[in-house]
């Protein structure tokens, strides 16, 4: 059984997808764009601290930021991880962004 998807799920995925483009124009970001950028930055920082954080961020890069984006199956194959692990890592990153933005509280 998968995790429940929230109404904000697609919004957070869009924040993640837009991160690299927003990094290029960082000083000129509008207030909401800046908050979204900072939420993804915080999720990256927290992910880097995990023992497998570098691999997780490689997955996120392949799924959202590379010019030739991969689907979950392709990214998992490239990184020699299972599809299930790729889905879990992607979801956990999405939850971190949502938490940093204030849309999700893991304690509730």
Coordinates of C-alpha atoms in Angstrom, one line a residue:
X1 CA 0.0 0.0 0.0
X2 CA 1.4 3.4 -1.0
X3 CA 1.4 6.6 0.9
X4 CA -1.6 8.9 0.7
X5 CA -1.2 11.6 -1.9
X6 CA -2.1 15.1 -0.7
X7 CA -3.7 17.9 -2.7
X8 CA -0.3 19.7 -2.6
X9 CA 1.6 16.8 -4.1
X10 CA 1.6 18.1 -7.7
X11 CA 2.5 21.6 -6.5
X12 CA 5.5 20.4 -4.6
X13 CA 6.6 18.3 -7.7
X14 CA 6.4 21.5 -9.7
X15 CA 8.6 23.3 -7.1
X16 CA 11.2 20.6 -7.5
X17 CA 11.1 20.7 -11.3
X18 CA 11.6 24.5 -11.4
X19 CA 14.5 24.6 -8.9
X20 CA 17.4 24.6 -11.4
X21 CA 15.8 27.3 -13.5
X22 CA 15.1 29.4 -10.5
X23 CA 18.7 29.0 -9.3
X24 CA 19.8 30.8 -12.5
X25 CA 17.7 33.9 -11.7
X26 CA 18.0 33.7 -7.9
X27 CA 18.3 37.4 -7.0
X28 CA 15.3 38.3 -9.1
X29 CA 12.8 35.8 -7.7
X30 CA 9.5 36.9 -6.4
X31 CA 8.6 36.3 -2.8
X32 CA 6.7 33.0 -3.3
X33 CA 9.3 31.8 -5.8
X34 CA 12.0 32.5 -3.3
X35 CA 10.1 30.5 -0.6
X36 CA 9.7 27.6 -3.0
X37 CA 13.4 27.7 -4.0
X38 CA 14.4 27.8 -0.3
X39 CA 12.2 24.8 0.5
X40 CA 13.9 22.7 -2.2
X41 CA 17.3 24.0 -1.1
X42 CA 16.5 22.9 2.5
X43 CA 15.4 19.4 1.3
X44 CA 18.6 19.1 -0.6
X45 CA 20.6 20.1 2.4
X46 CA 18.8 17.5 4.6
X47 CA 19.1 14.8 1.9
X48 CA 22.9 15.4 1.7
X49 CA 23.2 14.5 5.4
X50 CA 21.8 11.0 4.8
X51 CA 24.2 8.1 4.4
X52 CA 22.9 7.5 0.9
X53 CA 22.1 11.2 0.3
X54 CA 24.4 11.6 -2.8
X55 CA 22.7 8.7 -4.5
X56 CA 19.3 10.1 -3.6
X57 CA 20.2 13.5 -5.1
X58 CA 21.5 11.8 -8.3
X59 CA 18.0 10.2 -8.6
X60 CA 16.3 13.5 -8.1
X61 CA 18.6 15.1 -10.7
X62 CA 17.7 12.4 -13.2
X63 CA 14.0 12.6 -12.6
X64 CA 13.6 16.4 -12.5
X65 CA 16.6 18.5 -13.5
X66 CA 18.6 16.8 -16.3
X67 CA 17.9 18.0 -19.9
X68 CA 17.0 14.4 -20.9
X69 CA 14.8 13.5 -17.9
X70 CA 14.3 9.9 -17.0
X71 CA 11.2 8.2 -15.8
X72 CA 11.5 6.3 -12.5
X73 CA 12.4 3.0 -14.2
X74 CA 15.1 4.5 -16.3
X75 CA 16.6 6.5 -13.4
X76 CA 16.6 3.4 -11.2
X77 CA 18.4 1.4 -13.9
X78 CA 21.0 4.1 -14.4
X79 CA 21.7 4.1 -10.6
X80 CA 21.5 0.3 -10.2
X81 CA 18.7 0.6 -7.6
X82 CA 15.3 -1.0 -7.5
X83 CA 12.2 0.8 -8.9
X84 CA 10.7 0.5 -5.4
X85 CA 13.7 2.3 -3.9
X86 CA 13.6 5.0 -6.5
X87 CA 9.9 5.6 -5.8
X88 CA 10.5 5.7 -2.1
X89 CA 13.5 8.1 -2.4
X90 CA 11.5 10.4 -4.7
X91 CA 8.5 10.4 -2.4
X92 CA 10.7 11.1 0.7
X93 CA 12.3 14.0 -1.1
X94 CA 8.9 15.4 -2.0
X95 CA 7.8 15.2 1.6
X96 CA 11.0 17.0 2.7
X97 CA 10.2 19.9 0.3
X98 CA 6.6 20.0 1.5
X99 CA 7.7 20.0 5.1
X100 CA 10.2 22.8 4.5
X101 CA 7.5 24.8 2.7
X102 CA 5.0 24.3 5.5
X103 CA 2.6 22.1 3.6
X104 CA 3.3 18.9 5.5
X105 CA 3.9 18.1 9.2
X106 CA 5.2 14.5 9.7
X107 CA 4.1 14.6 13.3
X108 CA 0.4 15.0 12.5

